[in-house]
Amino acid sequence: MAKHDSHRYSRFHVPGHAGKVPSQEDERRYFESIRRLDFTELEGLDDLHAPSGVIDEAQRLAAIAFGAEESFFLLNGSTVGNHAMILGTSSPGDLLLVQRNCHKSVLNGLMLSGVRAVFLMPRIDQQTGLMTGLDPTLVQQALQQYPEAKGLLLTNPNYYGMGTDLAAISQMVHAHNIPLLVDEAHGAHYGFHPDYPPSALSALADVVVQSTHKMLTAMTMGAMLHLQGPRVDRTRIKRILSMLQSSSPSYPIMASLDLARRNIAIEGHRLLDNTLQHVYRLRKWIDETTPFRYIKPGMDFETLDPLKISLWDSTGTLSGFELMTKLRHYGCFAEMADTRHVLLHFGLHTNEEDLIRLMEALTAISLDAFSEKKENSKASENIYAIQPHPAISIPVSFGLPVERVASPTQLRIPLTKAVGKQSAEMVIPYPPGIPVLYPGETISEWAAIYLQELAECGATFQGLKHVTEFGIPIITPDVENK
Amino acid sequence: MAKHDSHRYSRFHVPGHAGKVPSQEDERRYFESIRRLDFTELEGLDDLHAPSGVIDEAQRLAAIAFGAEESFFLLNGSTVGNHAMILGTSSPGDLLLVQRNCHKSVLNGLMLSGVRAVFLMPRIDQQTGLMTGLDPTLVQQALQQYPEAKGLLLTNPNYYGMGTDLAAISQMVHAHNIPLLVDEAHGAHYGFHPDYPPSALSALADVVVQSTHKMLTAMTMGAMLHLQGPRVDRTRIKRILSMLQSSSPSYPIMASLDLARRNIAIEGHRLLDNTLQHVYRLRKWIDETTPFRYIKPGMDFETLDPLKISLWDSTGTLSGFELMTKLRHYGCFAEMADTRHVLLHFGLHTNEEDLIRLMEALTAISLDAFSEKKENSKASENIYAIQPHPAISIPVSFGLPVERVASPTQLRIPLTKAVGKQSAEMVIPYPPGIPVLYPGETISEWAAIYLQELAECGATFQGLKHVTEFGIPIITPDVENK
């Protein structure tokens, strides 16, 4: 592409900006150079939907780098990869085993496909109250209980970097001769350095989706889907990807995927090592000189991504949301917060300057904050002690939203009165985008309390801005029978 | 966003490149400035999936500029807009009236949704043999024949800029109290200048999808979906969009949509006027001094986009594909070619330099090419004289690819023997990405000859590279019954 850019020529084709220099200063500053790469499918530039040239070559190099047999560039994030993973392996009415704390794109994929899901509850980490990964014993049990399952779809690592023993699960799933489908959105950097957890591909997962933009250096929406082994129909997955992805895929994002691959393949070990030294230093400093703690390897998960530091205030003064706000005042933008933790994401390019700014911020916050000790702090409560969802759910089938919620004037009732009723919508705190309630799911006491907590701490919800103010939409018998 | 960029701060969040300057020179040249806009949903940067801040404001400004009641940014091209238009207005088993020469994304939307389609044949332009727009009389007939239809989905203008009388069709469709859904991918610039055709929104279409990157200046994959009127369930369309689009939408593409809106809203009239002068001058020059001609307003379409010039060689020496190749040698890259035409796309920023290069190229080509007069030229034949598909098809229901093609070792037979058999796949020359055959469709003599012509002229096919060499995949009774 850079080669194509260096040619002097006139563009009588899309995109309409024609690679020309924008006239407005603000547009020029950001878009001038990238516009020169913003092409369409010209001679020599290949075609993502029928690759045989440079895109084919870039995808082959990606397969080699990540250890897959075939790799595909995704231009609509891991979202489209998760959709393709479901639509490409199961037909309407088929049954998939699905880890419950999956990303909303997995649930949307189930809705789009008409595939039935049996949800498997992950383990709950006793130390933090967070949902981690699947227990291999539970997987074994589910495989025996549902021998008709077409595959197991799990998320590894979770948003906090916690992971499970993939190799053990992979072996079990393969013993039933069905594929293991892994949403590895947060683990594209795995497998390139011995001090990081192993990759899903190295655990022989059959389909793996990675957000190359999250932990590696691609542009946002750049992701990959990797395939190996004989258990999935590759032609079908390719066709589904071609159906779902734009017929005008972004060349800048494709180029950034290729560059991110080159970056991790060639410089990965050195960069990962470098960041690890920063992380080790930071951890030591936090332990020795601050009241903050961070999630450490625990009993209820097997692997932990060293590049995710989930900070919490051991004095119980600051909630996760409060700590995140304070960090922002000192110029440190975190990935997300929950009621207790602030999640800090370290990348391949985290440097000394970032580290010092963070240390200074934490020092200042601990001096400031703990002088104003609060009375009714919620930060130290563990709301997860309540009984969660069943370990293995009964098969659930989702329709598209409209089939579930027949009327736009659906009933909303206060959260406190919603226990025992069926939720009409997905309720998704974002980030991390993991639904707490599914459409049609009976609202448990646990879920109601958890949502109340999140709302009080200032969490935002997608599609449902004011859970506490306007209540929660539920399915009433009337609406259901329409 | 630019405001956020100007802050000095440390990023402990995705994307992984953290906005830092790339270390490699080639990456730096193109990505350094755009990376600084490549954000995630931070405080102040809003959330596409629950907009209430800057994204909401940008979408409102877009609605005002384009004349909609509500507008939505699309990050996966018009593809996702067409999918949402179908999934958002019809349920599985419902029936839609669909213009036959639709983009493949419309057909994929029908497959994803399980919606049945009744295809309406567009008029065939006698002058060029091209499929243009729908005849209002046919629309009226189809509306009476299929009163259960949930809407009419049409494409306007077509790839060559030819369009139909949308206002008349709109009135008929609304008289049946169903929505008019318009794929206006190639018409985002309509409605901003009196010498251009009117926009679909001004014809009161209910849902309109526009590729803002095609005729306006957004980055590739940047598109919009516009809504107006009471005939569609907006909540449902919003939810479908939220299901299909990446949970990490690209901020650079969103910013480019906002800038493209600003550009057309503020400078649109002047820029459109300017390009028009170039186009008028070029047309006059072509008519007076070259053996080339271009598509002019005709009998079988009502509107023609002045920014699309479809050149053809009136001496019959050069096919469209050959002319495109020759233009490329002289530094002029065209949008696409068919057996007869080369489609040149003029943009808001086409300038004097482009025009001169094109004139010089055409002069040189006419001197060169016509000395080597060929014997068996196909360029002047009109292959469209053969009877095409029926004007109104019977309802067709598509499944996902796997349900249609049960076996990966499907049967392929030579094109010449395929007439009367059912195609197992979509057969799509690209560009323009308009399927000539649908899965399950009986292969007509017309289609077989047309595909043969295209292949001989060097057209490329998505998913089916070598139609003539390997034959065409068909459904055999065996495969069908599986």
CSV table of N, CA and C in Angstrom, one decimal, chain B residues 7-8 39 41 64 87 90 97 127 144 171 188 211 284-285 292 297 303 420 435 442 450 474:
chain,number,residue,atom,x,y,z
B,7,HIS,N,-4.7,17.3,25.7
B,7,HIS,CA,-4.3,17.1,27.1
B,7,HIS,C,-3.1,16.3,27.2
B,8,ARG,N,-2.3,16.6,28.1
B,8,ARG,CA,-1.1,15.7,28.4
B,8,ARG,C,-1.5,14.7,29.4
B,39,PHE,N,-9.1,6.7,20.1
B,39,PHE,CA,-9.5,6.6,21.6
B,39,PHE,C,-10.4,5.4,21.9
B,41,GLU,N,-13.9,4.7,24.9
B,41,GLU,CA,-14.9,5.5,25.5
B,41,GLU,C,-14.5,6.1,26.8
B,64,ILE,N,-29.6,17.1,10.9
B,64,ILE,CA,-30.0,18.5,10.4
B,64,ILE,C,-29.4,18.6,9.0
B,87,LEU,N,-33.2,-6.3,9.2
B,87,LEU,CA,-33.4,-6.9,10.5
B,87,LEU,C,-34.3,-6.0,11.4
B,90,SER,N,-38.2,-6.1,9.6
B,90,SER,CA,-39.0,-7.3,9.3
B,90,SER,C,-38.5,-8.5,10.1
B,97,LEU,N,-40.4,-6.4,-0.5
B,97,LEU,CA,-40.2,-6.2,-1.9
B,97,LEU,C,-38.8,-5.6,-2.1
B,127,GLN,N,-30.2,2.2,-24.2
B,127,GLN,CA,-29.0,2.8,-24.7
B,127,GLN,C,-27.7,2.0,-24.3
B,144,GLN,N,-49.8,-4.3,-5.0
B,144,GLN,CA,-51.2,-5.0,-5.1
B,144,GLN,C,-51.1,-6.5,-5.0
B,171,GLN,N,-44.6,7.8,-2.7
B,171,GLN,CA,-46.0,8.0,-2.5
B,171,GLN,C,-46.9,6.7,-2.5
B,188,ALA,N,-24.8,10.2,-1.1
B,188,ALA,CA,-24.7,11.0,0.1
B,188,ALA,C,-24.6,12.5,-0.2
B,211,SER,N,-23.3,5.8,2.1
B,211,SER,CA,-21.8,5.6,2.3
B,211,SER,C,-21.2,7.0,2.3
B,284,LYS,N,-17.8,18.3,-22.6
B,284,LYS,CA,-17.8,19.0,-23.9
B,284,LYS,C,-16.5,18.6,-24.7
B,285,TRP,N,-15.4,18.5,-24.0
B,285,TRP,CA,-14.2,18.1,-24.6
B,285,TRP,C,-14.2,16.7,-25.2
B,292,PHE,N,-14.6,8.8,-27.7
B,292,PHE,CA,-15.2,8.3,-26.5
B,292,PHE,C,-16.6,8.9,-26.3
B,297,PRO,N,-28.2,11.3,-20.0
B,297,PRO,CA,-29.6,11.1,-19.5
B,297,PRO,C,-30.4,10.4,-20.6
B,303,THR,N,-33.0,10.2,-13.3
B,303,THR,CA,-31.9,11.1,-12.8
B,303,THR,C,-30.5,10.5,-13.1
B,420,GLY,N,-30.5,-23.6,-16.5
B,420,GLY,CA,-31.6,-24.5,-16.0
B,420,GLY,C,-31.3,-25.1,-14.6
B,435,PRO,N,-24.9,-9.0,-7.1
B,435,PRO,CA,-24.9,-10.4,-7.5
B,435,PRO,C,-25.7,-10.6,-8.8
B,442,THR,N,-32.4,-20.3,-10.3
B,442,THR,CA,-32.2,-21.1,-11.6
B,442,THR,C,-31.4,-20.2,-12.5
B,450,TYR,N,-23.9,-13.7,-19.8
B,450,TYR,CA,-23.4,-12.5,-19.2
B,450,TYR,C,-22.1,-12.8,-18.3
B,474,ILE,N,-23.3,-25.7,-8.4
B,474,ILE,CA,-24.7,-25.9,-8.5
B,474,ILE,C,-25.2,-26.8,-7.4
